Amino acid sequence: CSQKNIGIKDYPAKTVKRAITGNGNASKPQVQRVVNKLLNLKDAQRPVDVTDALGLCLTHLYHTEKVTEALKR
């Protein structure tokens, strides 16, 4: 990533859980249900890693939009 000048973001699990569900202590099944609902996905059984990755993406989008909006003010 450093060769291509691509930044890396790191979000603690509680930050992801809070961004997705509103509760930093949410369980993985709770996060999975909300991710499925937000992305309009069927409740298919998929590996937890998939939900984790989608949750991280949504968290990053949320934080990026929040920062972008703050900079516009």
Short mmCIF file of N, CA, C and O in Angstrom, two decimals:
data_model
loop_
_atom_site.label_atom_id
_atom_site.label_comp_id
_atom_site.label_asym_id
_atom_site.label_seq_id
_atom_site.Cartn_x
_atom_site.Cartn_y
_atom_site.Cartn_z
N CYS A 1 0.81 -1.19 0.00
CA CYS A 1 0.00 0.00 0.00
C CYS A 1 0.86 1.26 0.00
O CYS A 1 0.47 2.26 -0.58
N SER A 2 2.00 1.21 0.67
CA SER A 2 2.83 2.41 0.73
C SER A 2 3.44 2.73 -0.63
O SER A 2 3.70 3.89 -0.93
N GLN A 3 3.65 1.73 -1.46
CA GLN A 3 4.22 1.98 -2.79
C GLN A 3 3.23 2.71 -3.69
O GLN A 3 3.63 3.44 -4.58
N LYS A 4 1.97 2.53 -3.47
CA LYS A 4 0.93 3.16 -4.29
C LYS A 4 0.30 4.35 -3.58
O LYS A 4 -0.68 4.90 -4.05
N ASN A 5 0.85 4.71 -2.41
CA ASN A 5 0.35 5.84 -1.64
C ASN A 5 -1.12 5.67 -1.27
O ASN A 5 -1.92 6.59 -1.40
N ILE A 6 -1.48 4.45 -0.84
CA ILE A 6 -2.83 4.14 -0.42
C ILE A 6 -2.83 4.09 1.10
O ILE A 6 -2.06 3.36 1.71
N GLY A 7 -3.70 4.87 1.70
CA GLY A 7 -3.78 4.91 3.15
C GLY A 7 -4.48 3.68 3.72
O GLY A 7 -5.27 3.02 3.05
N ILE A 8 -4.19 3.39 4.97
CA ILE A 8 -4.82 2.28 5.67
C ILE A 8 -5.54 2.84 6.88
O ILE A 8 -4.98 3.65 7.62
N LYS A 9 -6.78 2.46 7.06
CA LYS A 9 -7.56 2.88 8.22
C LYS A 9 -7.78 1.68 9.12
O LYS A 9 -7.96 0.56 8.65
N ASP A 10 -7.79 1.93 10.41
CA ASP A 10 -7.99 0.88 11.39
C ASP A 10 -9.13 1.31 12.31
O ASP A 10 -9.08 2.40 12.89
N TYR A 11 -10.16 0.49 12.41
CA TYR A 11 -11.29 0.78 13.27
C TYR A 11 -11.42 -0.32 14.32
O TYR A 11 -11.53 -1.49 13.97
N PRO A 12 -11.44 0.04 15.60
CA PRO A 12 -11.66 -0.96 16.65
C PRO A 12 -13.05 -1.60 16.49
O PRO A 12 -13.97 -0.97 15.95
N ALA A 13 -13.18 -2.81 16.96
CA ALA A 13 -14.46 -3.54 16.84
C ALA A 13 -15.62 -2.76 17.43
O ALA A 13 -16.71 -2.70 16.83
N LYS A 14 -15.41 -2.13 18.58
CA LYS A 14 -16.50 -1.37 19.20
C LYS A 14 -16.94 -0.19 18.34
O LYS A 14 -18.11 0.17 18.31
N THR A 15 -16.00 0.41 17.61
CA THR A 15 -16.34 1.52 16.72
C THR A 15 -17.22 1.03 15.58
O THR A 15 -18.21 1.68 15.22
N VAL A 16 -16.87 -0.11 15.02
CA VAL A 16 -17.66 -0.70 13.92
C VAL A 16 -19.06 -1.06 14.44
O VAL A 16 -20.07 -0.71 13.82
N LYS A 17 -19.10 -1.74 15.57
CA LYS A 17 -20.40 -2.14 16.13
C LYS A 17 -21.28 -0.94 16.42
O LYS A 17 -22.48 -0.95 16.15
N ARG A 18 -20.70 0.13 16.97
CA ARG A 18 -21.46 1.34 17.28
C ARG A 18 -21.93 2.03 16.00
O ARG A 18 -23.06 2.50 15.91
N ALA A 19 -21.07 2.08 14.98
CA ALA A 19 -21.45 2.72 13.72
C ALA A 19 -22.58 1.97 13.02
O ALA A 19 -23.47 2.58 12.43
N ILE A 20 -22.56 0.65 13.12
CA ILE A 20 -23.55 -0.17 12.41
C ILE A 20 -24.85 -0.31 13.20
O ILE A 20 -25.93 -0.16 12.65
N THR A 21 -24.74 -0.60 14.50
CA THR A 21 -25.94 -0.90 15.28
C THR A 21 -26.32 0.19 16.28
O THR A 21 -27.42 0.16 16.82
N GLY A 22 -25.39 1.10 16.55
CA GLY A 22 -25.65 2.10 17.58
C GLY A 22 -25.24 1.63 18.96
O GLY A 22 -25.40 2.34 19.94
N ASN A 23 -24.72 0.40 19.04
CA ASN A 23 -24.32 -0.19 20.32
C ASN A 23 -22.93 -0.81 20.15
O ASN A 23 -22.76 -1.77 19.41
N GLY A 24 -21.96 -0.26 20.85
CA GLY A 24 -20.60 -0.76 20.76
C GLY A 24 -20.40 -2.15 21.31
O GLY A 24 -19.37 -2.77 21.11
N ASN A 25 -21.41 -2.66 22.03
CA ASN A 25 -21.32 -4.01 22.60
C ASN A 25 -22.22 -5.00 21.87
O ASN A 25 -22.53 -6.07 22.40
N ALA A 26 -22.64 -4.66 20.66
CA ALA A 26 -23.53 -5.53 19.89
C ALA A 26 -22.84 -6.86 19.58
O ALA A 26 -21.62 -6.93 19.45
N SER A 27 -23.64 -7.90 19.45
CA SER A 27 -23.12 -9.22 19.10
C SER A 27 -22.91 -9.31 17.59
O SER A 27 -23.45 -8.51 16.83
N LYS A 28 -22.14 -10.29 17.17
CA LYS A 28 -21.91 -10.49 15.73
C LYS A 28 -23.23 -10.74 14.99
O LYS A 28 -23.43 -10.19 13.91
N PRO A 29 -24.14 -11.56 15.54
CA PRO A 29 -25.42 -11.75 14.84
C PRO A 29 -26.22 -10.44 14.71
O PRO A 29 -26.86 -10.21 13.68
N GLN A 30 -26.14 -9.56 15.71
CA GLN A 30 -26.83 -8.27 15.62
C GLN A 30 -26.23 -7.43 14.49
O GLN A 30 -26.96 -6.84 13.70
N VAL A 31 -24.91 -7.39 14.43
CA VAL A 31 -24.23 -6.64 13.38
C VAL A 31 -24.61 -7.22 12.02
O VAL A 31 -24.91 -6.48 11.09
N GLN A 32 -24.61 -8.54 11.91
CA GLN A 32 -24.94 -9.18 10.64
C GLN A 32 -26.36 -8.82 10.19
O GLN A 32 -26.58 -8.51 9.02
N ARG A 33 -27.31 -8.83 11.11
CA ARG A 33 -28.70 -8.48 10.75
C ARG A 33 -28.78 -7.05 10.22
O ARG A 33 -29.45 -6.78 9.22
N VAL A 34 -28.10 -6.11 10.89
CA VAL A 34 -28.17 -4.72 10.47
C VAL A 34 -27.45 -4.52 9.13
O VAL A 34 -27.95 -3.82 8.26
N VAL A 35 -26.30 -5.15 8.96
CA VAL A 35 -25.58 -5.05 7.68
C VAL A 35 -26.47 -5.58 6.56
O VAL A 35 -26.60 -4.95 5.50
N ASN A 36 -27.10 -6.73 6.78
CA ASN A 36 -27.99 -7.31 5.76
C ASN A 36 -29.12 -6.34 5.42
O ASN A 36 -29.47 -6.16 4.25
N LYS A 37 -29.68 -5.71 6.46
CA LYS A 37 -30.80 -4.79 6.24
C LYS A 37 -30.32 -3.53 5.51
O LYS A 37 -30.96 -3.08 4.56
N LEU A 38 -29.19 -2.96 5.94
CA LEU A 38 -28.68 -1.75 5.31
C LEU A 38 -28.35 -1.95 3.83
O LEU A 38 -28.57 -1.07 3.01
N LEU A 39 -27.83 -3.12 3.51
CA LEU A 39 -27.41 -3.42 2.13
C LEU A 39 -28.46 -4.19 1.35
O LEU A 39 -28.21 -4.62 0.23
N ASN A 40 -29.63 -4.37 1.97
CA ASN A 40 -30.73 -5.07 1.33
C ASN A 40 -30.32 -6.47 0.86
O ASN A 40 -30.60 -6.87 -0.28
N LEU A 41 -29.62 -7.19 1.74
CA LEU A 41 -29.18 -8.55 1.44
C LEU A 41 -30.13 -9.54 2.09
O LEU A 41 -30.66 -9.30 3.16
N LYS A 42 -30.32 -10.67 1.44
CA LYS A 42 -31.12 -11.72 2.04
C LYS A 42 -30.35 -12.30 3.22
O LYS A 42 -29.12 -12.26 3.26
N ASP A 43 -31.06 -12.83 4.18
CA ASP A 43 -30.43 -13.39 5.38
C ASP A 43 -29.77 -14.73 5.08
O ASP A 43 -30.05 -15.73 5.71
N ALA A 44 -28.91 -14.75 4.09
CA ALA A 44 -28.19 -15.97 3.73
C ALA A 44 -27.09 -16.22 4.75
O ALA A 44 -26.55 -15.30 5.34
N GLN A 45 -26.78 -17.47 4.95
CA GLN A 45 -25.66 -17.82 5.82
C GLN A 45 -24.38 -17.55 5.06
O GLN A 45 -24.12 -18.13 4.03
N ARG A 46 -23.60 -16.62 5.56
CA ARG A 46 -22.30 -16.33 4.95
C ARG A 46 -21.28 -16.29 6.07
O ARG A 46 -21.63 -16.07 7.22
N PRO A 47 -20.04 -16.50 5.73
CA PRO A 47 -19.01 -16.46 6.77
C PRO A 47 -19.01 -15.12 7.50
O PRO A 47 -19.29 -14.07 6.92
N VAL A 48 -18.71 -15.17 8.79
CA VAL A 48 -18.67 -13.96 9.62
C VAL A 48 -17.67 -12.96 9.04
O VAL A 48 -17.88 -11.75 9.13
N ASP A 49 -16.61 -13.45 8.41
CA ASP A 49 -15.61 -12.56 7.82
C ASP A 49 -16.22 -11.64 6.77
O ASP A 49 -15.81 -10.50 6.62
N VAL A 50 -17.22 -12.14 6.04
CA VAL A 50 -17.87 -11.33 5.01
C VAL A 50 -18.63 -10.18 5.67
O VAL A 50 -18.52 -9.03 5.26
N THR A 51 -19.38 -10.50 6.72
CA THR A 51 -20.11 -9.46 7.45
C THR A 51 -19.14 -8.46 8.07
O THR A 51 -19.38 -7.25 8.05
N ASP A 52 -18.04 -8.95 8.62
CA ASP A 52 -17.03 -8.06 9.21
C ASP A 52 -16.50 -7.08 8.16
O ASP A 52 -16.38 -5.88 8.41
N ALA A 53 -16.19 -7.59 6.99
CA ALA A 53 -15.66 -6.75 5.92
C ALA A 53 -16.68 -5.71 5.47
O ALA A 53 -16.35 -4.53 5.29
N LEU A 54 -17.92 -6.13 5.30
CA LEU A 54 -18.97 -5.18 4.90
C LEU A 54 -19.21 -4.14 5.99
O LEU A 54 -19.42 -2.96 5.70
N GLY A 55 -19.16 -4.58 7.23
CA GLY A 55 -19.32 -3.64 8.36
C GLY A 55 -18.20 -2.62 8.39
O GLY A 55 -18.44 -1.43 8.64
N LEU A 56 -16.98 -3.06 8.13
CA LEU A 56 -15.85 -2.12 8.07
C LEU A 56 -16.03 -1.12 6.93
O LEU A 56 -15.75 0.08 7.11
N CYS A 57 -16.48 -1.59 5.79
CA CYS A 57 -16.72 -0.69 4.65
C CYS A 57 -17.77 0.36 5.00
O CYS A 57 -17.58 1.56 4.73
N LEU A 58 -18.87 -0.07 5.59
CA LEU A 58 -19.92 0.87 5.97
C LEU A 58 -19.43 1.86 7.01
O LEU A 58 -19.75 3.05 6.95
N THR A 59 -18.65 1.37 7.97
CA THR A 59 -18.10 2.26 9.00
C THR A 59 -17.20 3.30 8.38
O THR A 59 -17.28 4.49 8.71
N HIS A 60 -16.35 2.88 7.45
CA HIS A 60 -15.44 3.83 6.81
C HIS A 60 -16.23 4.87 6.01
O HIS A 60 -15.93 6.07 6.07
N LEU A 61 -17.24 4.43 5.29
CA LEU A 61 -18.08 5.37 4.54
C LEU A 61 -18.74 6.37 5.48
O LEU A 61 -18.78 7.57 5.21
N TYR A 62 -19.25 5.86 6.58
CA TYR A 62 -19.92 6.73 7.57
C TYR A 62 -18.93 7.77 8.11
O TYR A 62 -19.22 8.96 8.14
N HIS A 63 -17.75 7.33 8.49
CA HIS A 63 -16.76 8.24 9.05
C HIS A 63 -16.23 9.21 7.99
O HIS A 63 -15.99 10.37 8.29
N THR A 64 -16.06 8.74 6.79
CA THR A 64 -15.58 9.60 5.70
C THR A 64 -16.60 10.68 5.38
O THR A 64 -16.26 11.84 5.23
N GLU A 65 -17.87 10.30 5.30
CA GLU A 65 -18.93 11.27 5.02
C GLU A 65 -19.04 12.29 6.15
O GLU A 65 -19.24 13.47 5.92
N LYS A 66 -18.89 11.82 7.38
CA LYS A 66 -18.96 12.70 8.54
C LYS A 66 -17.85 13.74 8.49
O LYS A 66 -18.07 14.92 8.72
N VAL A 67 -16.65 13.31 8.15
CA VAL A 67 -15.51 14.22 8.06
C VAL A 67 -15.72 15.18 6.89
O VAL A 67 -15.49 16.38 7.01
N THR A 68 -16.19 14.66 5.77
CA THR A 68 -16.42 15.50 4.58
C THR A 68 -17.44 16.58 4.89
O THR A 68 -17.26 17.75 4.52
N GLU A 69 -18.52 16.22 5.56
CA GLU A 69 -19.56 17.19 5.91
C GLU A 69 -19.01 18.24 6.87
O GLU A 69 -19.31 19.42 6.75
N ALA A 70 -18.19 17.83 7.83
CA ALA A 70 -17.60 18.77 8.78
C ALA A 70 -16.67 19.76 8.08
O ALA A 70 -16.64 20.95 8.42
N LEU A 71 -15.96 19.28 7.07
CA LEU A 71 -15.05 20.15 6.34
C LEU A 71 -15.79 21.17 5.47
O LEU A 71 -15.27 22.24 5.18
N LYS A 72 -17.00 20.82 5.06
CA LYS A 72 -17.79 21.73 4.21
C LYS A 72 -18.33 22.92 5.01
O LYS A 72 -18.68 23.93 4.44
N ARG A 73 -18.39 22.79 6.33
CA ARG A 73 -18.96 23.87 7.17
C ARG A 73 -18.05 25.02 7.28
O ARG A 73 -16.96 25.16 7.21
#
